[in-house]
Amino acid sequence: MIKVIDKLLLFIFSLAVLIGCIIMLVCSFGWISLESVGNFIHDVYYDMDTAIVFIPVTIVMALISIRFLVVALRRGKANVPSIDQRTDFGDIRISMETVENLALKAAKRSRGVKDLKARVKVSPAGLEIIIRAIVDGESSIPQLTEEMQAGIKTHIEEITGIPVAVVSVFIANIQQASPTFKSRVE
């Protein structure tokens, strides 16, 4: 709910700043006469009807600005995505990056894997881990992926204590053999 309110406030504030910028730009080109600007400023100072409209608008804009400053400077614990667990002794927070690195570490143990990337999602059933790999092309891909899936699942469950629902492996490519150049002696 607060995010919706902040988005609405940001829209109002941005619209007001845009209107203010357009007015200043129009004034700088001389499309609004100096006399009209002077009359408006005089009315803000001396005409109560103009001041009654001008003061609340200014106060609202100042409050919105203060709200955005507080939101920008506040440090929240929601900055780093994590998996939260409660134990008898307190709370445990494990970052998603930690789980990704554990998955990569377990996947690297599989022979024939060359380049790895991991992504972790949290679902009600447990963790969903997606591994993108490049293999050497000399090992059986079904056997390699099955070994990798089992290794990742057991490693993460042992280390973190969080159940792993799915380990998906995407073999993106095989590693191209680097050409060997024979030196030619003449």
Coordinates of C-alpha atoms in Angstrom, one line a residue:
M1 CA 0.0 0.0 0.0
I2 CA 2.8 2.4 0.9
K3 CA 4.5 1.8 -2.5
V4 CA 1.3 2.7 -4.3
I5 CA 1.1 5.9 -2.3
D6 CA 4.7 6.7 -3.0
K7 CA 4.2 6.2 -6.7
L8 CA 1.2 8.5 -6.6
L9 CA 3.2 11.1 -4.7
L10 CA 6.1 10.8 -7.1
F11 CA 3.7 11.3 -10.0
I12 CA 2.2 14.4 -8.5
F13 CA 5.6 15.8 -7.5
S14 CA 7.1 15.1 -11.0
L15 CA 4.1 16.7 -12.6
A16 CA 4.4 19.8 -10.4
V17 CA 8.2 20.1 -11.2
L18 CA 7.5 19.7 -14.9
I19 CA 4.9 22.4 -14.8
G20 CA 7.3 24.7 -12.9
C21 CA 10.1 24.0 -15.4
I22 CA 7.8 24.8 -18.3
I23 CA 6.7 28.0 -16.7
M24 CA 10.3 29.0 -16.0
L25 CA 11.2 28.1 -19.6
V26 CA 8.4 30.1 -21.0
C27 CA 9.4 33.1 -18.8
S28 CA 13.0 32.8 -19.9
F29 CA 12.0 33.1 -23.6
G30 CA 9.9 36.2 -22.7
W31 CA 6.6 34.7 -23.7
I32 CA 5.2 35.8 -20.3
S33 CA 5.7 39.4 -19.7
L34 CA 7.7 40.7 -16.8
E35 CA 4.7 42.7 -15.8
S36 CA 2.5 39.6 -15.5
V37 CA 5.1 37.8 -13.4
G38 CA 5.4 40.9 -11.2
N39 CA 1.6 41.1 -10.8
F40 CA 1.6 37.4 -9.7
I41 CA 4.3 37.9 -7.2
H42 CA 2.6 41.0 -5.9
D43 CA -0.7 39.0 -5.5
V44 CA 1.1 36.3 -3.6
Y45 CA 2.3 38.9 -1.1
Y46 CA -0.7 41.1 -0.8
D47 CA -3.8 39.3 -2.2
M48 CA -5.3 36.9 0.4
D49 CA -7.2 34.9 -2.3
T50 CA -3.9 34.1 -4.2
A51 CA -2.0 33.4 -1.0
I52 CA -4.7 31.0 0.3
V53 CA -4.1 28.9 -2.9
F54 CA -0.3 29.3 -3.0
I55 CA 0.5 28.5 0.6
P56 CA -1.2 25.0 0.8
V57 CA 0.2 24.0 -2.6
T58 CA 3.7 25.0 -1.4
I59 CA 3.3 23.1 1.9
V60 CA 2.1 19.9 0.1
M61 CA 5.1 20.1 -2.3
A62 CA 7.5 20.6 0.7
L63 CA 6.0 17.6 2.5
I64 CA 6.2 15.4 -0.6
S65 CA 9.9 16.4 -0.9
I66 CA 10.6 15.6 2.7
R67 CA 8.9 12.2 2.2
F68 CA 11.1 11.4 -0.8
L69 CA 14.2 12.5 1.2
V70 CA 13.3 10.1 4.0
V71 CA 12.6 7.2 1.6
A72 CA 15.9 7.9 -0.2
L73 CA 18.0 8.0 2.9
R74 CA 16.3 5.3 4.9
R75 CA 18.1 2.0 4.9
G76 CA 15.7 -0.9 4.7
K77 CA 16.4 -4.6 5.2
A78 CA 14.5 -5.3 2.0
N79 CA 17.5 -4.1 -0.1
V80 CA 19.1 -7.5 -0.4
P81 CA 16.8 -10.4 -1.4
S82 CA 17.2 -13.2 1.1
I83 CA 15.6 -16.3 2.5
D84 CA 14.5 -15.9 6.1
Q85 CA 14.3 -18.7 8.6
R86 CA 13.3 -18.7 12.3
T87 CA 15.1 -20.9 14.8
D88 CA 14.9 -21.4 18.5
F89 CA 17.7 -18.9 18.9
G90 CA 16.6 -16.2 16.5
D91 CA 16.4 -15.4 12.8
I92 CA 18.6 -16.5 10.0
R93 CA 18.8 -14.6 6.7
I94 CA 20.6 -16.2 3.8
S95 CA 21.1 -14.0 0.7
M96 CA 20.0 -15.3 -2.7
E97 CA 23.5 -14.6 -3.9
T98 CA 24.8 -17.1 -1.3
V99 CA 22.5 -19.8 -2.5
E100 CA 23.5 -19.0 -6.1
N101 CA 27.2 -19.3 -5.2
L102 CA 26.5 -22.6 -3.4
A103 CA 24.8 -24.0 -6.5
L104 CA 27.7 -22.9 -8.7
K105 CA 30.2 -24.5 -6.3
A106 CA 28.2 -27.8 -6.4
A107 CA 27.8 -27.7 -10.2
K108 CA 31.5 -27.1 -10.8
R109 CA 32.2 -30.5 -9.2
S110 CA 30.7 -32.2 -12.2
R111 CA 33.3 -33.3 -14.8
G112 CA 32.9 -31.7 -18.2
V113 CA 31.2 -28.5 -17.2
K114 CA 33.0 -25.3 -18.4
D115 CA 30.9 -22.2 -17.9
L116 CA 28.1 -21.8 -15.3
K117 CA 25.5 -19.3 -14.3
A118 CA 22.9 -19.8 -11.6
R119 CA 19.6 -18.2 -10.8
V120 CA 17.5 -19.0 -7.7
K121 CA 13.8 -18.4 -7.1
V122 CA 11.8 -19.1 -4.0
S123 CA 8.5 -21.0 -4.3
P124 CA 6.1 -22.4 -1.7
A125 CA 7.5 -25.9 -2.4
G126 CA 11.1 -24.8 -1.9
L127 CA 14.0 -23.4 -3.9
E128 CA 13.9 -23.4 -7.7
I129 CA 17.4 -23.4 -9.1
I130 CA 18.1 -22.8 -12.7
I131 CA 21.6 -23.6 -14.0
R132 CA 22.9 -22.4 -17.4
A133 CA 26.0 -24.4 -18.4
I134 CA 28.4 -24.8 -21.3
V135 CA 29.8 -28.3 -21.5
D136 CA 32.9 -29.8 -23.1
G137 CA 30.8 -32.0 -25.5
E138 CA 32.7 -35.2 -24.6
S139 CA 30.5 -36.4 -21.8
S140 CA 27.0 -37.7 -21.9
I141 CA 24.7 -34.7 -21.4
P142 CA 21.8 -36.6 -19.7
Q143 CA 24.2 -38.2 -17.3
L144 CA 26.1 -35.0 -16.7
T145 CA 22.9 -33.0 -16.0
E146 CA 21.5 -35.7 -13.7
E147 CA 24.7 -35.8 -11.7
M148 CA 24.7 -32.0 -11.5
Q149 CA 21.1 -31.8 -10.4
A150 CA 21.6 -34.4 -7.6
G151 CA 24.8 -32.7 -6.5
I152 CA 23.3 -29.2 -6.3
K153 CA 20.2 -30.4 -4.5
T154 CA 22.0 -32.3 -1.8
H155 CA 24.7 -29.7 -1.4
I156 CA 22.3 -26.8 -0.9
E157 CA 20.0 -28.8 1.4
E158 CA 22.9 -29.8 3.6
I159 CA 24.5 -26.4 3.8
T160 CA 21.4 -24.2 4.1
G161 CA 18.7 -26.5 5.5
I162 CA 16.3 -25.2 2.9
P163 CA 14.4 -27.7 0.7
V164 CA 15.2 -27.6 -3.0
A165 CA 12.1 -28.3 -5.1
V166 CA 13.5 -28.2 -8.6
V167 CA 17.0 -28.0 -10.2
S168 CA 16.7 -27.1 -13.9
V169 CA 19.8 -27.4 -16.1
F170 CA 20.0 -25.6 -19.4
I171 CA 22.9 -26.7 -21.6
A172 CA 23.5 -23.5 -23.6
N173 CA 26.3 -24.8 -25.8
I174 CA 29.3 -27.0 -26.0
Q175 CA 32.8 -25.5 -25.7
Q176 CA 34.4 -25.0 -29.0
A177 CA 37.8 -26.6 -29.3
S178 CA 40.4 -24.0 -29.7
P179 CA 42.3 -24.5 -32.9
T180 CA 45.9 -25.5 -32.6
F181 CA 48.3 -23.8 -34.8
K182 CA 51.4 -25.6 -35.9
S183 CA 54.4 -23.5 -36.4
R184 CA 55.8 -23.6 -39.8
V185 CA 59.5 -23.7 -40.2
E186 CA 61.1 -22.9 -43.5

